[in-house]
Coordinates of N, CA, C and O in Angstrom, one line a residue:
X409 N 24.3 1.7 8.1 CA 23.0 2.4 7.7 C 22.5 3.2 8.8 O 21.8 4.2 8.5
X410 N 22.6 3.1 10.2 CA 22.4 3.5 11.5 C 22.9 5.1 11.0 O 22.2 6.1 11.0
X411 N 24.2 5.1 10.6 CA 24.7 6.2 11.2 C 23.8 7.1 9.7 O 22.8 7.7 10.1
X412 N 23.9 7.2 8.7 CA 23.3 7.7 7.6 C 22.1 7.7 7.6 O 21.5 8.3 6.8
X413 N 21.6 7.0 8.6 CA 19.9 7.5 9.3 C 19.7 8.1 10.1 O 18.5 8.4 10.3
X414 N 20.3 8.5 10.6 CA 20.7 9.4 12.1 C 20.9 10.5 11.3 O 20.0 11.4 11.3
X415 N 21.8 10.6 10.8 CA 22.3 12.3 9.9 C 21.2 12.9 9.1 O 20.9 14.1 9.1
X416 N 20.3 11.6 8.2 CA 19.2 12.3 7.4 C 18.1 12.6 8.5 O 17.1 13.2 8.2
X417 N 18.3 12.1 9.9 CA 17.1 12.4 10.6 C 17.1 14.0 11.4 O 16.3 14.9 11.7
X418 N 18.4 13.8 11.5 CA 19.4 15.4 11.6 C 19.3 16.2 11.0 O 19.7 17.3 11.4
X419 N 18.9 16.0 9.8 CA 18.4 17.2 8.8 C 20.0 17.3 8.0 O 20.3 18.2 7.2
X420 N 20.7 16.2 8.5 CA 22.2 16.5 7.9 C 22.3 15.9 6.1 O 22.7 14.9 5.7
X421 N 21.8 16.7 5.6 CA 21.5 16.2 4.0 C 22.4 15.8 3.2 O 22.2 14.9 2.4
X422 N 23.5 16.5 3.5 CA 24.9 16.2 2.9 C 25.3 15.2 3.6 O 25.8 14.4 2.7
X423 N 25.5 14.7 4.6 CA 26.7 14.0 5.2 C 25.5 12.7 4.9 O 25.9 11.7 4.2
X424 N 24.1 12.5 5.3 CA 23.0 11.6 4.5 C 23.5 10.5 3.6 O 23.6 9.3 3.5
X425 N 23.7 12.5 2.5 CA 23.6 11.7 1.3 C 25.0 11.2 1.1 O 24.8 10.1 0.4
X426 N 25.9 11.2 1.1 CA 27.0 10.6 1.5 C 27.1 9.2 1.6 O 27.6 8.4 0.9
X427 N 26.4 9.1 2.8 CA 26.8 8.1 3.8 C 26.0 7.1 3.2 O 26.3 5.9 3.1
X428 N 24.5 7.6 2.5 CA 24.0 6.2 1.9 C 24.2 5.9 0.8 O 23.9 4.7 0.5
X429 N 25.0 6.9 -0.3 CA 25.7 6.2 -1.7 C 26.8 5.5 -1.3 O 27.0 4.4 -1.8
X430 N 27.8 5.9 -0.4 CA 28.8 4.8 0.0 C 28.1 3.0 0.6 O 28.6 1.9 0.6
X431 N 27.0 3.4 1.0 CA 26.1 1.8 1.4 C 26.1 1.4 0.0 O 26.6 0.4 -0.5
X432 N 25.4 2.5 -0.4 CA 24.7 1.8 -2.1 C 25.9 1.1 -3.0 O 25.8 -0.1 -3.5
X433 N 26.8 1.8 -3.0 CA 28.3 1.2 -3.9 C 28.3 0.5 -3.4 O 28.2 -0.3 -4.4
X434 N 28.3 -0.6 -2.3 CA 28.9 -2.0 -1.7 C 28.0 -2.5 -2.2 O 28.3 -3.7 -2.2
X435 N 27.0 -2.4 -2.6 CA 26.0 -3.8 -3.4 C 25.7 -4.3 -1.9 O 26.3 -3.9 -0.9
X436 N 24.8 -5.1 -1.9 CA 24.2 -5.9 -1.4 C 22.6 -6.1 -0.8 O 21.7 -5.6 -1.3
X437 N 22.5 -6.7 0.1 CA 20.7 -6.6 0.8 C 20.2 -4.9 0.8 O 19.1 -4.6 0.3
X438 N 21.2 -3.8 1.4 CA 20.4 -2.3 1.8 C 21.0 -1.4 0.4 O 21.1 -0.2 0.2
X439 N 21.2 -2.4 -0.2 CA 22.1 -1.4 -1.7 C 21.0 -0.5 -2.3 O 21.3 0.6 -2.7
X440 N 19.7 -0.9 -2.4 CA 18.7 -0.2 -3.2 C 17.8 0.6 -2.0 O 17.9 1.8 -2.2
X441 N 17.3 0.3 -1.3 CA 17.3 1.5 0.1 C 18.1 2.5 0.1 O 17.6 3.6 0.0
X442 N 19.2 2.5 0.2 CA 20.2 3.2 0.7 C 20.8 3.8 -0.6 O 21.9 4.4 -0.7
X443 N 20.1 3.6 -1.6 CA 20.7 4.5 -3.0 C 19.1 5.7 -3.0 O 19.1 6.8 -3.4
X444 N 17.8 5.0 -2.5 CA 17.0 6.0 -2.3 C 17.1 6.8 -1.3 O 17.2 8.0 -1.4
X445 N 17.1 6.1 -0.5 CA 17.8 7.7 0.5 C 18.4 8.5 0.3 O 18.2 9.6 0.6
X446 N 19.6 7.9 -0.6 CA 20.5 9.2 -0.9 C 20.2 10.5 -2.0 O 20.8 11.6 -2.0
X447 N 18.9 9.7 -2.9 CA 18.2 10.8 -3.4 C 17.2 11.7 -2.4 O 17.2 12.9 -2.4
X448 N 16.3 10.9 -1.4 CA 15.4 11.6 -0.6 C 16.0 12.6 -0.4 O 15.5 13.7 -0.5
X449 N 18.0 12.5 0.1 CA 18.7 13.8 1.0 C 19.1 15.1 -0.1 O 19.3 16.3 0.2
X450 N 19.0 14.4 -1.3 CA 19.4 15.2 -2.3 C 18.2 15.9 -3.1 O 18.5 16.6 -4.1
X451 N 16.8 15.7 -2.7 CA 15.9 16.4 -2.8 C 15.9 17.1 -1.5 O 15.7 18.3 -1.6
X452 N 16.1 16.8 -0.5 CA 16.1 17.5 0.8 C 16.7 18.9 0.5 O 16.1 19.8 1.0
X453 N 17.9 19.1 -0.3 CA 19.0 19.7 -0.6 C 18.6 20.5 -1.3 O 18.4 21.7 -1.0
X454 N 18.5 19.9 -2.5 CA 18.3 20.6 -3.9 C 17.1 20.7 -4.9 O 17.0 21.3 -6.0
X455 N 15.7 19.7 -3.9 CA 14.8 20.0 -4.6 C 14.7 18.7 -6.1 O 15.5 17.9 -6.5
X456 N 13.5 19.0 -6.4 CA 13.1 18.1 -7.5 C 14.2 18.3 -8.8 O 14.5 17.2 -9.3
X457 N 14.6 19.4 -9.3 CA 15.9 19.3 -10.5 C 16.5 18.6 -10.3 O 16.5 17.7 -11.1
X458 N 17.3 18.3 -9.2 CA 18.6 17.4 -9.0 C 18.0 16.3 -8.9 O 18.4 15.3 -9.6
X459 N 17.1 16.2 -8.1 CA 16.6 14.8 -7.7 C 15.9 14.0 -8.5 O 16.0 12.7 -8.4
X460 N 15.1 14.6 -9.5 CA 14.1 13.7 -10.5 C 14.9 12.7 -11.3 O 14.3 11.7 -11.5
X461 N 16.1 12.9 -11.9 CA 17.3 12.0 -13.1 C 17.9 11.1 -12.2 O 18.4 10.1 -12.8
X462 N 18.0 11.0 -10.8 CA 18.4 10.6 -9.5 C 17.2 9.3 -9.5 O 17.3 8.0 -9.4
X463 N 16.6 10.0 -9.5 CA 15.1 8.3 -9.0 C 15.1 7.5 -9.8 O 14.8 6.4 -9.6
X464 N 15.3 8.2 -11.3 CA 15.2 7.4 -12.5 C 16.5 6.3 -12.6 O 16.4 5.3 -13.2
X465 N 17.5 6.9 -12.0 CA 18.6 6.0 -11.9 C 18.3 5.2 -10.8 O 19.3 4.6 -10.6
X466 N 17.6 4.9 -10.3 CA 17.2 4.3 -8.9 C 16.2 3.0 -9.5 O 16.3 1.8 -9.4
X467 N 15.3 3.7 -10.1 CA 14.4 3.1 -10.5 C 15.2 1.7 -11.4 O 15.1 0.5 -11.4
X468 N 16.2 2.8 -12.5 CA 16.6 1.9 -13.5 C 17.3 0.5 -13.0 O 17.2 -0.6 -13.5
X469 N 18.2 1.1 -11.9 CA 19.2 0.0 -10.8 C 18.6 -1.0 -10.5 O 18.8 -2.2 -10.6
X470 N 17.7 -0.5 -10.0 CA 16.8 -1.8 -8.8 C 15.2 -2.1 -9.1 O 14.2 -2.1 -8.4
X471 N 15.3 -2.3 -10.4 CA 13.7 -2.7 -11.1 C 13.0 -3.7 -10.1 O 13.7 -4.5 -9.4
X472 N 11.5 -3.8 -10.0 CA 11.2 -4.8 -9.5 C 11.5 -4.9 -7.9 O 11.3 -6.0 -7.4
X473 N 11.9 -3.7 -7.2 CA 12.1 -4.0 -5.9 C 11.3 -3.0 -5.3 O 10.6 -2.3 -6.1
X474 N 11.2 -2.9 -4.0 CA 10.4 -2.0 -3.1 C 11.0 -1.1 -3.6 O 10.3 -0.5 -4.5
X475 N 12.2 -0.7 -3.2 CA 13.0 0.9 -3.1 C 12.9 1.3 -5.1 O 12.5 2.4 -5.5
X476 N 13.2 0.4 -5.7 CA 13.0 1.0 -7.6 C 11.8 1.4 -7.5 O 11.6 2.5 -8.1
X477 N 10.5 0.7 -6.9 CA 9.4 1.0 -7.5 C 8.9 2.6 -6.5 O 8.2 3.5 -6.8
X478 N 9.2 2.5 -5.8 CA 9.2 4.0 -4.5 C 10.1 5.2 -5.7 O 9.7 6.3 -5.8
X479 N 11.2 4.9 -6.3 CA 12.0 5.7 -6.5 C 11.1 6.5 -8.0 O 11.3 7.6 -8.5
X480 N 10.3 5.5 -8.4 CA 9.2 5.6 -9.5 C 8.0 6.3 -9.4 O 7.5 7.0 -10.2
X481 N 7.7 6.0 -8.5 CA 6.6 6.7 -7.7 C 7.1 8.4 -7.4 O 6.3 9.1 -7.9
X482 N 8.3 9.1 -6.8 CA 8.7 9.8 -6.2 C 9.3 10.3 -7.9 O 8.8 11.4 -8.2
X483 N 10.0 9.8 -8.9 CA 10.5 10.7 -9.9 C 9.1 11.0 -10.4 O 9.1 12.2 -10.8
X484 N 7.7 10.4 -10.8 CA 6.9 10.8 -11.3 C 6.3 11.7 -10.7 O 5.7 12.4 -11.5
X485 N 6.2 12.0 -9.2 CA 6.1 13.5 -8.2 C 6.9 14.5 -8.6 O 6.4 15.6 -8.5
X486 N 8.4 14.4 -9.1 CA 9.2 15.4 -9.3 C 8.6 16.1 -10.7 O 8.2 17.3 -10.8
X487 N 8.5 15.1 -11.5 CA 8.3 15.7 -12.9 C 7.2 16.4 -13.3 O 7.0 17.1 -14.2
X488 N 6.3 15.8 -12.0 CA 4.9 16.2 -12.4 C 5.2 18.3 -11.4 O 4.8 19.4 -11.6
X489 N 5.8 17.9 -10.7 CA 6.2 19.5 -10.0 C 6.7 20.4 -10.7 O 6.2 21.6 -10.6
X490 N 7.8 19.9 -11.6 CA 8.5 20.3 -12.6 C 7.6 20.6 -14.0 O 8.3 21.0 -15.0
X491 N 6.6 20.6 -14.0 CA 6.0 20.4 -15.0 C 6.3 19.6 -16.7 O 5.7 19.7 -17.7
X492 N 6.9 19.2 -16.5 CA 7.5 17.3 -17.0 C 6.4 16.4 -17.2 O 6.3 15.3 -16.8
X493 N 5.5 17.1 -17.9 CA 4.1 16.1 -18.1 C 4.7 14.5 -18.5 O 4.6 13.4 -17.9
X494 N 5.4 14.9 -19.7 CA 5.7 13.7 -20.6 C 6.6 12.5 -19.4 O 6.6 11.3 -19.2
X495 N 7.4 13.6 -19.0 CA 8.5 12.5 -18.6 C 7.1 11.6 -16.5 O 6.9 10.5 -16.1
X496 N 6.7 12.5 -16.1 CA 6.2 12.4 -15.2 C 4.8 10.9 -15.7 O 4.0 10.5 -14.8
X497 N 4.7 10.6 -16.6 CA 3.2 10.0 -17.3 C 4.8 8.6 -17.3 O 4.6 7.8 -16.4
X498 N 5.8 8.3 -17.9 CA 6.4 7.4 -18.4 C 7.1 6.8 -16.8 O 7.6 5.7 -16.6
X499 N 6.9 7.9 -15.8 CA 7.4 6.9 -14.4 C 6.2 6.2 -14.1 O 6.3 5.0 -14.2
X500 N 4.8 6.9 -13.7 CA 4.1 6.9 -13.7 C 3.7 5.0 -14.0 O 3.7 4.0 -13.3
X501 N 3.3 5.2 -15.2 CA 3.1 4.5 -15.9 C 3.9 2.9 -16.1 O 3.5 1.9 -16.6
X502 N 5.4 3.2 -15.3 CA 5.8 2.4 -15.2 C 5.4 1.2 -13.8 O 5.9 0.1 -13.6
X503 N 4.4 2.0 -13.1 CA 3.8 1.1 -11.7 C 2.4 0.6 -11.7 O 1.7 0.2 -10.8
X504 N 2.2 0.8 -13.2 CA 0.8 0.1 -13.4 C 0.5 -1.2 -13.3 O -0.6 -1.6 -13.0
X505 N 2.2 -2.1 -13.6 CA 2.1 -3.4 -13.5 C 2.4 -4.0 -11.7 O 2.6 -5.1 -11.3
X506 N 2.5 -3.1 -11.1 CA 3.3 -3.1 -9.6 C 1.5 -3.1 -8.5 O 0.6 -2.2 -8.6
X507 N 1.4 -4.1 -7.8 CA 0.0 -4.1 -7.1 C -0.1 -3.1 -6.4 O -1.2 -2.5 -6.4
X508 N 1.0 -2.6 -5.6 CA 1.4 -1.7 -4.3 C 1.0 -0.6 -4.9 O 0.4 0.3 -4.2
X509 N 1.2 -0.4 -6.1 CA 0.9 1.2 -6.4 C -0.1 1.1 -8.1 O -0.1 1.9 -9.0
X510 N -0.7 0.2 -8.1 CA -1.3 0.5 -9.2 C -2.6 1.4 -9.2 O -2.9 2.2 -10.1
X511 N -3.3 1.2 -8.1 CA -4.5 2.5 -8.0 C -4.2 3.7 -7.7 O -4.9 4.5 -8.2
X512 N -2.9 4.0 -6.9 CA -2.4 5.3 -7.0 C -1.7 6.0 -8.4 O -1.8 7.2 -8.7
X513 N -1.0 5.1 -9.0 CA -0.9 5.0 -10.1 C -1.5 6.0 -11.3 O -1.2 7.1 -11.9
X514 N -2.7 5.0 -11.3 CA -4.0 5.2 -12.2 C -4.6 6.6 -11.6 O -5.0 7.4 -12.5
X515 N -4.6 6.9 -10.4 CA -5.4 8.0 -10.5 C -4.1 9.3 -10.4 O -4.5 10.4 -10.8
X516 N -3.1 9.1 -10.1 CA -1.8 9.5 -10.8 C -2.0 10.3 -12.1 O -2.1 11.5 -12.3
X517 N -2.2 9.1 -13.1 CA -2.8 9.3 -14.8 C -3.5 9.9 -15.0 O -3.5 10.7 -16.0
X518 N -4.9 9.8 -13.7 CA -5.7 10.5 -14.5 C -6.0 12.4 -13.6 O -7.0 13.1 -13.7
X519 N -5.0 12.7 -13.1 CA -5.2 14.0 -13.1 C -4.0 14.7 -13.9 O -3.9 15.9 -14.1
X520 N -3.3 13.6 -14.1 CA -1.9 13.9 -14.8 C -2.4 14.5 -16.8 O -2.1 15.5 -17.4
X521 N -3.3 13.4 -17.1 CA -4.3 13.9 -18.0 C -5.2 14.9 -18.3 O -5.3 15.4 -19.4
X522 N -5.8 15.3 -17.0 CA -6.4 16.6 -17.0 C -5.8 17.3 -16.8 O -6.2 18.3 -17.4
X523 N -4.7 17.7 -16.0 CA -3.8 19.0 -16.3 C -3.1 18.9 -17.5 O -2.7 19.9 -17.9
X524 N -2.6 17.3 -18.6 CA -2.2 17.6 -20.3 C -3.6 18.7 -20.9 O -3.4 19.4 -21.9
X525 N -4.5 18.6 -20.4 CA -5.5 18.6 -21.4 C -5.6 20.2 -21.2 O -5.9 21.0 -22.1
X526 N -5.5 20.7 -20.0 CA -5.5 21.7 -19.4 C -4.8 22.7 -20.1 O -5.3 23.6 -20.7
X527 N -3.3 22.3 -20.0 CA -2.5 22.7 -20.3 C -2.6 23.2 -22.3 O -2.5 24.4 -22.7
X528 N -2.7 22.1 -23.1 CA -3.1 22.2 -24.4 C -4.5 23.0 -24.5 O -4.7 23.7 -25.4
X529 N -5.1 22.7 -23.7 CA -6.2 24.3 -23.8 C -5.7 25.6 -23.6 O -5.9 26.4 -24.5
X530 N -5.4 25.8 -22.9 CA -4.5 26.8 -22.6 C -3.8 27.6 -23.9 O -3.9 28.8 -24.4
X531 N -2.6 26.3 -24.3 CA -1.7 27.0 -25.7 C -3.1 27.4 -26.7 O -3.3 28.5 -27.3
X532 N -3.7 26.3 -26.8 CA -4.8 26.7 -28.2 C -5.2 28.0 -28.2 O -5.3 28.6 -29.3
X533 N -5.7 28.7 -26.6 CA -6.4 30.0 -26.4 C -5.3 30.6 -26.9 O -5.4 31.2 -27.9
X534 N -4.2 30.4 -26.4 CA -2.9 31.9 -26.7 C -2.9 31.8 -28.2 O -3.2 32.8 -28.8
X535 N -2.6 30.9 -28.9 CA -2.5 30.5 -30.4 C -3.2 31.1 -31.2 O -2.8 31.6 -32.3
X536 N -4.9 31.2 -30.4 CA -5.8 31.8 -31.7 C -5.5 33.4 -31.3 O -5.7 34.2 -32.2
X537 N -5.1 33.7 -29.6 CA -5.4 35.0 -30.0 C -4.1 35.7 -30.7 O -4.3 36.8 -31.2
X538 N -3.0 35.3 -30.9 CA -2.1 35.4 -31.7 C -2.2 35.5 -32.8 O -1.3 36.2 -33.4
X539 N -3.2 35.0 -33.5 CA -3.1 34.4 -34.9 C -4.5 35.4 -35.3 O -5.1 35.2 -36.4
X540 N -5.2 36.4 -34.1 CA -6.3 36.9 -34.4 C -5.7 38.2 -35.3 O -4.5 38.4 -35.4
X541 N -6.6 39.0 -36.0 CA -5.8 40.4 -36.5 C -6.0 41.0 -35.4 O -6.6 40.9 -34.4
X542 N -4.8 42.2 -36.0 CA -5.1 43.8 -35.2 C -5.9 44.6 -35.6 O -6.0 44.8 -36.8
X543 N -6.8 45.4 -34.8 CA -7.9 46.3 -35.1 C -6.6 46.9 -36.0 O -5.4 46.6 -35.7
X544 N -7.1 47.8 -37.3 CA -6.3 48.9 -37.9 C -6.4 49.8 -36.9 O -7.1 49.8 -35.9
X545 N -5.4 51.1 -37.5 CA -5.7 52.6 -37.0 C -6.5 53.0 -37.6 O -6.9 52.5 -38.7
X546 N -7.0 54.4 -36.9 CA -8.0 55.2 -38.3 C -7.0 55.9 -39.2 O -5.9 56.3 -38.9
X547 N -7.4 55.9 -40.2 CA -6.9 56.2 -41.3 C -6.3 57.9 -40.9 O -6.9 58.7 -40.2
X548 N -5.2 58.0 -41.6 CA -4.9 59.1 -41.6 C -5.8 60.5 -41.9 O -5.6 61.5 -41.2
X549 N -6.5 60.3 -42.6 CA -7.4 61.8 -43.0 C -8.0 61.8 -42.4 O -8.7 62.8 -42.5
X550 N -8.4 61.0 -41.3 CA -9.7 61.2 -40.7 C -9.7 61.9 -39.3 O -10.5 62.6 -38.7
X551 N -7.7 61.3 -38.9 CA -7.6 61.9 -38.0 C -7.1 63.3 -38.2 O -6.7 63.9 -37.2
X552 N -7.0 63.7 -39.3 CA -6.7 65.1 -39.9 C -7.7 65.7 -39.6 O -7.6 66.6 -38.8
X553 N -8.9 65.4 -40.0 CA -10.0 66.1 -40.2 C -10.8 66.4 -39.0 O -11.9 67.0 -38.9
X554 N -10.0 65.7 -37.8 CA -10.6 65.6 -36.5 C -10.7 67.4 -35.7 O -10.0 68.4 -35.7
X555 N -11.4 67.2 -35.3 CA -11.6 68.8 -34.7 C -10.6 69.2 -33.8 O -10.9 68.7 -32.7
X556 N -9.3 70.0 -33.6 CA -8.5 70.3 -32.2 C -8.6 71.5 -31.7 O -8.8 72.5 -32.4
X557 N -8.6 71.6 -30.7 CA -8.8 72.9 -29.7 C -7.6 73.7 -30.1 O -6.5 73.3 -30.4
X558 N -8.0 74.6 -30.1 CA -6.7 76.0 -30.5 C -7.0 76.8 -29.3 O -8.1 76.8 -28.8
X559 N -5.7 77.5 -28.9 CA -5.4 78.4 -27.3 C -5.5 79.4 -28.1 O -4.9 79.3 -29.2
X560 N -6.3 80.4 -27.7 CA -6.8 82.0 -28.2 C -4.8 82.7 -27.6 O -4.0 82.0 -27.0
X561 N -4.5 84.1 -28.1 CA -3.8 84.5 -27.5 C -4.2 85.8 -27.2 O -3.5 86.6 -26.5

């Protein structure tokens, strides 16, 4: 684990992330640590896309532990970056029953709510003006009958 903390402290993301999924495959005491890290390196890398399906796998592995319920916390950050309302509310939500993060949690929800709400204001505005008519043109005779400048010769 030494040396795979050393590399991610190195900024070495790859060799990181490497070194802590090879921990994580052996199972044991640093197995769920050392499977989050290897996401931390792979957001390091690649950012929230790669990383967010990564935590959830983390999460799903090691339910009920420090490193699952961190990896819960961190995919409902990605999703919510991602703009992933839905999926970012179901990590979320999943630490409501967890003490360590229940108030973070909750207030997690509730701005997570006011940007759904936000957001659904938003479509409504575009919706109606879509759905508003178009002024007509003026009618053809009228612009016939409009006065135009004529060049003398």
């Amino acid at each position: 684990m030494d040396a795979a903390s050393a590399a991610f402290a190195g900024g070495r993301y790859v060799e990181a992330q490497r070194r802590f999924e090879e921990i994580a495959s052996r199972g044991g005491s640093e197995a769920p640590a050392a499977a989050l890290q290897a996401v931390e390196a792979l957001r390091r890398q690649r950012g929230c896309p790669a990383a967010a399906p990564r935590y959830d796998d983390v999460h799903s592995r090691y339910p009920d532990t420090a490193s699952g319920n961190e990896a819960a916390w961190q995919a409902g950050d990605c999703y919510r970056a991602l703009g992933e309302l839905s999926r970012a509310r179901q990590s979320l939500e999943a630490l409501l029953q967890v003490a360590e993060y229940r108030s973070r949690a909750e207030a997690a929800l509730q701005e997570l709510t006011a940007r759904e709400e936000q957001v659904a204001s938003a479509n409504a505005k575009k919706a109606k003006a879509a759905a508003a008519p178009v002024p007509a043109s003026p009618p053809a005779a009228a612009k016939a009958a409009a006065p135009r400048a004529t060049v003398s010769e």
